[in-house]
PDB file of C-alpha atoms in Angstrom:
ATOM      1  CA  MET A   1      49.646  -5.879   1.161  1.00 53.00           C
ATOM      2  CA  GLY A   2      51.339  -3.218   3.158  1.00 55.00           C
ATOM      3  CA  ALA A   3      50.497  -0.924   5.962  1.00 54.00           C
ATOM      4  CA  ARG A   4      49.944   2.084   3.615  1.00 56.00           C
ATOM      5  CA  HIS A   5      47.291   0.304   1.528  1.00 54.00           C
ATOM      6  CA  THR A   6      45.602  -1.260   4.002  1.00 49.00           C
ATOM      7  CA  ILE A   7      44.301   2.333   5.391  1.00 48.00           C
ATOM      8  CA  PRO A   8      42.872   3.336   2.224  1.00 48.00           C
ATOM      9  CA  TRP A   9      41.050  -0.505   2.115  1.00 41.00           C
ATOM     10  CA  ARG A  10      39.852   0.613   5.461  1.00 44.00           C
ATOM     11  CA  PHE A  11      38.623   4.372   4.821  1.00 40.00           C
ATOM     12  CA  LEU A  12      36.961   2.692   1.840  1.00 39.00           C
ATOM     13  CA  CYS A  13      35.037   0.167   3.448  1.00 35.00           C
ATOM     14  CA  ALA A  14      34.272   2.202   6.335  1.00 37.00           C
ATOM     15  CA  THR A  15      32.365   4.379   3.583  1.00 36.00           C
ATOM     16  CA  ALA A  16      30.608   2.189   1.924  1.00 37.00           C
ATOM     17  CA  VAL A  17      28.986   1.043   5.580  1.00 34.00           C
ATOM     18  CA  LEU A  18      28.327   4.188   6.257  1.00 33.00           C
ATOM     19  CA  ALA A  19      26.868   5.059   3.106  1.00 36.00           C
ATOM     20  CA  ALA A  20      24.680   1.928   3.240  1.00 35.00           C
ATOM     21  CA  VAL A  21      23.571   2.796   6.801  1.00 33.00           C
ATOM     22  CA  CYS A  22      22.605   6.107   5.913  1.00 35.00           C
ATOM     23  CA  ALA A  23      20.910   4.987   2.571  1.00 36.00           C
ATOM     24  CA  PHE A  24      18.745   2.419   4.666  1.00 35.00           C
ATOM     25  CA  ALA A  25      17.906   4.849   8.012  1.00 37.00           C
ATOM     26  CA  ASP A  26      14.595   6.831   8.782  1.00 44.00           C
ATOM     27  CA  SER A  27      14.694  10.190   7.636  1.00 48.00           C
ATOM     28  CA  GLY A  28      11.565  10.776   9.711  1.00 59.00           C
ATOM     29  CA  GLU A  29      10.429  12.941   6.749  1.00 73.00           C
ATOM     30  CA  VAL A  30       7.127  12.099   5.723  1.00 80.00           C
ATOM     31  CA  GLU A  31       5.637  12.269   2.053  1.00 89.00           C
ATOM     32  CA  PRO A  32       1.867  13.732   1.699  1.00 90.00           C
ATOM     33  CA  ALA A  33       0.061  11.463  -0.615  1.00 90.00           C
ATOM     34  CA  PRO A  34      -0.759  13.424  -3.198  1.00 88.00           C
ATOM     35  CA  ARG A  35      -3.978  14.663  -4.386  1.00 89.00           C
ATOM     36  CA  PHE A  36      -6.932  12.592  -5.942  1.00 87.00           C
ATOM     37  CA  HIS A  37      -9.894  11.949  -6.192  1.00 87.00           C
ATOM     38  CA  ALA A  38     -11.963   8.645  -6.769  1.00 88.00           C
ATOM     39  CA  LYS A  39     -15.258   7.003  -7.756  1.00 88.00           C
ATOM     40  CA  THR A  40     -16.264   3.579  -6.935  1.00 91.00           C
ATOM     41  CA  LEU A  41     -18.731   1.619  -8.807  1.00 92.00           C
ATOM     42  CA  ASP A  42     -21.361   2.210  -6.340  1.00 91.00           C
ATOM     43  CA  ASP A  43     -21.029   5.846  -7.324  1.00 90.00           C
ATOM     44  CA  ALA A  44     -19.499   6.672  -3.881  1.00 91.00           C
ATOM     45  CA  GLN A  45     -16.762   9.994  -3.996  1.00 90.00           C
ATOM     46  CA  PHE A  46     -13.676   9.830  -2.122  1.00 90.00           C
ATOM     47  CA  ASP A  47     -10.596  12.020  -2.279  1.00 89.00           C
ATOM     48  CA  ASN A  48      -8.223  13.416   0.006  1.00 87.00           C
ATOM     49  CA  ASN A  49     -10.199  15.892   2.252  1.00 90.00           C
ATOM     50  CA  SER A  50     -13.622  13.054   2.568  1.00 90.00           C
ATOM     51  CA  VAL A  51     -10.875  10.184   4.210  1.00 92.00           C
ATOM     52  CA  LYS A  52      -8.906  13.464   6.574  1.00 91.00           C
ATOM     53  CA  GLY A  53      -8.121  11.980   9.761  1.00 95.00           C
ATOM     54  CA  LYS A  54      -9.030   8.034   8.793  1.00 96.00           C
ATOM     55  CA  VAL A  55      -6.425   5.441   7.249  1.00 97.00           C
ATOM     56  CA  VAL A  56      -6.844   4.696   3.710  1.00 96.00           C
ATOM     57  CA  LEU A  57      -5.656   1.151   1.989  1.00 97.00           C
ATOM     58  CA  LEU A  58      -5.243   1.604  -1.468  1.00 95.00           C
ATOM     59  CA  ASP A  59      -5.422  -2.184  -3.059  1.00 96.00           C
ATOM     60  CA  PHE A  60      -4.154  -1.731  -7.095  1.00 94.00           C
ATOM     61  CA  TRP A  61      -5.389  -4.719  -8.489  1.00 96.00           C
ATOM     62  CA  THR A  62      -6.356  -6.373 -11.919  1.00 96.00           C
ATOM     63  CA  THR A  63      -9.093  -9.330 -13.266  1.00 97.00           C
ATOM     64  CA  TRP A  64      -5.599 -11.418 -14.625  1.00 97.00           C
ATOM     65  CA  CYS A  65      -3.886 -11.292 -11.389  1.00 96.00           C
ATOM     66  CA  PRO A  66      -3.621 -14.766  -9.814  1.00 97.00           C
ATOM     67  CA  TYR A  67      -2.231 -12.582  -6.496  1.00 97.00           C
ATOM     68  CA  CYS A  68      -4.664 -10.103  -6.068  1.00 96.00           C
ATOM     69  CA  ALA A  69      -7.058 -12.687  -6.159  1.00 97.00           C
ATOM     70  CA  ALA A  70      -5.082 -14.527  -3.720  1.00 96.00           C
ATOM     71  CA  GLU A  71      -5.449 -11.845  -1.580  1.00 97.00           C
ATOM     72  CA  GLU A  72      -8.736 -10.327  -2.485  1.00 97.00           C
ATOM     73  CA  SER A  73     -10.682 -11.545   0.869  1.00 96.00           C
ATOM     74  CA  LEU A  74      -8.017 -11.070   3.064  1.00 97.00           C
ATOM     75  CA  VAL A  75      -7.797  -6.847   2.070  1.00 98.00           C
ATOM     76  CA  ASP A  76     -11.800  -7.215   2.360  1.00 97.00           C
ATOM     77  CA  ASN A  77     -11.488  -9.022   5.676  1.00 97.00           C
ATOM     78  CA  LEU A  78      -8.541  -6.288   7.030  1.00 97.00           C
ATOM     79  CA  GLY A  79     -11.155  -3.485   6.065  1.00 96.00           C
ATOM     80  CA  ALA A  80     -14.106  -4.870   7.740  1.00 97.00           C
ATOM     81  CA  GLU A  81     -12.278  -5.880  10.913  1.00 96.00           C
ATOM     82  CA  PHE A  82     -10.183  -2.338  10.958  1.00 97.00           C
ATOM     83  CA  ALA A  83     -13.608  -0.671   9.756  1.00 96.00           C
ATOM     84  CA  ASP A  84     -14.080   0.404  13.463  1.00 96.00           C
ATOM     85  CA  LYS A  85     -10.799   2.403  13.717  1.00 95.00           C
ATOM     86  CA  GLY A  86     -10.979   4.534  10.994  1.00 96.00           C
ATOM     87  CA  LEU A  87      -9.486   2.259   7.459  1.00 97.00           C
ATOM     88  CA  ILE A  88     -11.127   2.876   4.593  1.00 96.00           C
ATOM     89  CA  VAL A  89     -10.170   0.030   1.578  1.00 97.00           C
ATOM     90  CA  LEU A  90     -10.068   1.411  -2.311  1.00 95.00           C
ATOM     91  CA  ALA A  91      -9.802  -1.993  -4.622  1.00 96.00           C
ATOM     92  CA  VAL A  92      -8.563   0.118  -7.496  1.00 93.00           C
ATOM     93  CA  ASN A  93      -8.794  -1.722 -10.522  1.00 93.00           C
ATOM     94  CA  VAL A  94      -5.935  -0.969 -13.137  1.00 92.00           C
ATOM     95  CA  GLY A  95      -6.538  -0.923 -16.872  1.00 90.00           C
ATOM     96  CA  GLU A  96      -9.600  -2.557 -17.434  1.00 93.00           C
ATOM     97  CA  SER A  97     -13.465  -1.672 -18.751  1.00 93.00           C
ATOM     98  CA  LYS A  98     -16.022  -1.608 -16.712  1.00 93.00           C
ATOM     99  CA  LYS A  99     -17.949  -4.668 -18.653  1.00 95.00           C
ATOM    100  CA  THR A 100     -14.613  -6.531 -17.279  1.00 96.00           C
ATOM    101  CA  VAL A 101     -14.538  -5.585 -13.920  1.00 96.00           C
ATOM    102  CA  LYS A 102     -18.340  -6.079 -13.273  1.00 96.00           C
ATOM    103  CA  ARG A 103     -18.317  -9.516 -14.716  1.00 97.00           C
ATOM    104  CA  TYR A 104     -15.189 -10.555 -13.036  1.00 98.00           C
ATOM    105  CA  LEU A 105     -17.328  -9.699  -9.511  1.00 97.00           C
ATOM    106  CA  GLU A 106     -20.591 -11.555 -10.537  1.00 97.00           C
ATOM    107  CA  ASP A 107     -18.248 -14.670  -9.578  1.00 96.00           C
ATOM    108  CA  HIS A 108     -15.971 -12.775  -7.292  1.00 96.00           C
ATOM    109  CA  PRO A 109     -17.453  -9.694  -5.347  1.00 96.00           C
ATOM    110  CA  ARG A 110     -15.399  -8.011  -3.172  1.00 96.00           C
ATOM    111  CA  LYS A 111     -16.499  -6.330  -0.164  1.00 96.00           C
ATOM    112  CA  SER A 112     -14.303  -3.245  -0.480  1.00 96.00           C
ATOM    113  CA  PRO A 113     -15.981  -0.478  -2.919  1.00 95.00           C
ATOM    114  CA  VAL A 114     -14.302  -0.964  -6.191  1.00 96.00           C
ATOM    115  CA  VAL A 115     -12.966   1.629  -8.033  1.00 92.00           C
ATOM    116  CA  LEU A 116     -12.096   1.744 -11.812  1.00 90.00           C
ATOM    117  CA  THR A 117      -8.954   3.577 -13.160  1.00 83.00           C
ATOM    118  CA  ASP A 118     -11.384   5.911 -15.562  1.00 81.00           C
ATOM    119  CA  ASP A 119     -12.956   7.035 -12.625  1.00 72.00           C
ATOM    120  CA  THR A 120      -9.439   7.961 -11.061  1.00 76.00           C
ATOM    121  CA  ASN A 121      -6.167   9.248 -11.304  1.00 74.00           C
ATOM    122  CA  LEU A 122      -4.807   7.625  -8.773  1.00 78.00           C
ATOM    123  CA  ALA A 123      -2.985   4.508 -10.572  1.00 74.00           C
ATOM    124  CA  ALA A 124      -1.072   6.621 -12.467  1.00 76.00           C
ATOM    125  CA  MET A 125       0.200   8.784  -9.438  1.00 78.00           C
ATOM    126  CA  TYR A 126       1.247   5.504  -7.640  1.00 79.00           C
ATOM    127  CA  GLU A 127       2.962   3.696 -10.507  1.00 78.00           C
ATOM    128  CA  ALA A 128       0.842   0.776 -10.492  1.00 80.00           C
ATOM    129  CA  THR A 129       2.563  -1.427 -12.837  1.00 81.00           C
ATOM    130  CA  VAL A 130       2.827  -4.523 -11.160  1.00 86.00           C
ATOM    131  CA  TYR A 131      -0.088  -5.990  -8.825  1.00 93.00           C
ATOM    132  CA  PRO A 132      -1.125  -5.833  -6.324  1.00 96.00           C
ATOM    133  CA  ILE A 133       0.274  -2.711  -5.209  1.00 95.00           C
ATOM    134  CA  TYR A 134      -0.638  -1.444  -1.768  1.00 97.00           C
ATOM    135  CA  VAL A 135      -0.054   1.971  -0.322  1.00 95.00           C
ATOM    136  CA  VAL A 136      -1.144   3.387   2.790  1.00 96.00           C
ATOM    137  CA  ILE A 137      -2.286   6.519   3.609  1.00 95.00           C
ATOM    138  CA  ASP A 138      -2.041   8.062   7.306  1.00 96.00           C
ATOM    139  CA  ARG A 139      -4.839  10.293   9.398  1.00 96.00           C
ATOM    140  CA  ASP A 140      -2.701  13.153   8.473  1.00 95.00           C
ATOM    141  CA  GLY A 141      -2.763  12.158   4.528  1.00 94.00           C
ATOM    142  CA  ASN A 142       0.738  10.865   4.159  1.00 95.00           C
ATOM    143  CA  ILE A 143       2.096   8.026   2.429  1.00 95.00           C
ATOM    144  CA  ALA A 144       3.175   5.569   5.580  1.00 96.00           C
ATOM    145  CA  GLY A 145       3.850   2.605   3.301  1.00 95.00           C
ATOM    146  CA  THR A 146       4.166   0.383   0.334  1.00 94.00           C
ATOM    147  CA  GLN A 147       4.003  -2.886  -0.548  1.00 95.00           C
ATOM    148  CA  ARG A 148       4.828  -3.980  -4.194  1.00 94.00           C
ATOM    149  CA  GLY A 149       3.746  -7.931  -4.653  1.00 93.00           C
ATOM    150  CA  ALA A 150       1.589 -10.396  -2.665  1.00 95.00           C
ATOM    151  CA  GLY A 151       3.094 -10.855   1.082  1.00 94.00           C
ATOM    152  CA  GLY A 152      -0.048 -12.500   2.874  1.00 95.00           C
ATOM    153  CA  GLU A 153      -1.551 -11.752   6.074  1.00 95.00           C
ATOM    154  CA  ARG A 154       1.481 -10.774   7.999  1.00 94.00           C
ATOM    155  CA  ALA A 155       2.950  -8.046   5.270  1.00 95.00           C
ATOM    156  CA  LEU A 156      -0.656  -6.403   5.125  1.00 96.00           C
ATOM    157  CA  ARG A 157      -1.034  -6.228   8.249  1.00 96.00           C
ATOM    158  CA  ARG A 158       3.187  -4.920   9.097  1.00 95.00           C
ATOM    159  CA  LEU A 159       1.757  -2.397   6.522  1.00 96.00           C
ATOM    160  CA  LEU A 160      -1.370  -1.306   8.358  1.00 97.00           C
ATOM    161  CA  ALA A 161       0.517  -0.812  11.922  1.00 96.00           C
ATOM    162  CA  GLN A 162       2.920   1.675   9.886  1.00 95.00           C
ATOM    163  CA  ALA A 163      -0.014   4.063  10.209  1.00 95.00           C
ATOM    164  CA  GLY A 164      -1.320   3.050  13.577  1.00 94.00           C
ATOM    165  CA  ILE A 165      -3.867   0.465  12.363  1.00 94.00           C
ATOM    166  CA  LYS A 166      -3.261  -2.453  14.491  1.00 86.00           C
ATOM    167  CA  SER A 167      -5.443  -5.197  16.838  1.00 78.00           C
ATOM    168  CA  ALA A 168      -4.067  -7.197  19.872  1.00 67.00           C
ATOM    169  CA  LYS A 169      -3.291 -10.313  17.118  1.00 68.00           C
ATOM    170  CA  ASP A 170      -0.618  -8.200  15.457  1.00 64.00           C
ATOM    171  CA  GLN A 171       1.442  -7.209  18.588  1.00 61.00           C
ATOM    172  CA  ASP A 172       2.663 -11.122  18.025  1.00 57.00           C
ATOM    173  CA  TRP A 173       3.968 -10.241  14.819  1.00 52.00           C
ATOM    174  CA  ASP A 174       6.146  -7.653  15.758  1.00 52.00           C
ATOM    175  CA  GLN A 175       8.431  -9.929  17.211  1.00 48.00           C
TER     176      GLN A 175
END
């Protein structure tokens, strides 16, 4: 290629690299969490106002999802570990009947409050169509992060850290 053709290719490559950098750069803008309401199987009520000042981990799951089942105890244990730091975990079952969920919970009890789709507008708001899906809402009511699919303890701790929830153990994983 001659010098005449090299300049347009360099310009095109530089433009592509700049576009990629801009696409992945943190804009610093925050996205407020949609207004929600939720009622747990134990009749506890949650909404944006009741969780203000807390960090909320929404765990969208189903009884037939093996990845959800594999991370249930992890999610529940993180909820217990960070409860004193203001973490609330809501285990939002998507699209299943109360009877199905209660039967499942007899063999797989959850420590986290369980919410049914019929008792909330959360699943529709966060387009829960693959499972599990995790959404973290920070203390100011903004979406701090989301994760689609199971990722294990390290991924969940990093997700929670985006909302300021972490322990000394998590410092080692930030590398």
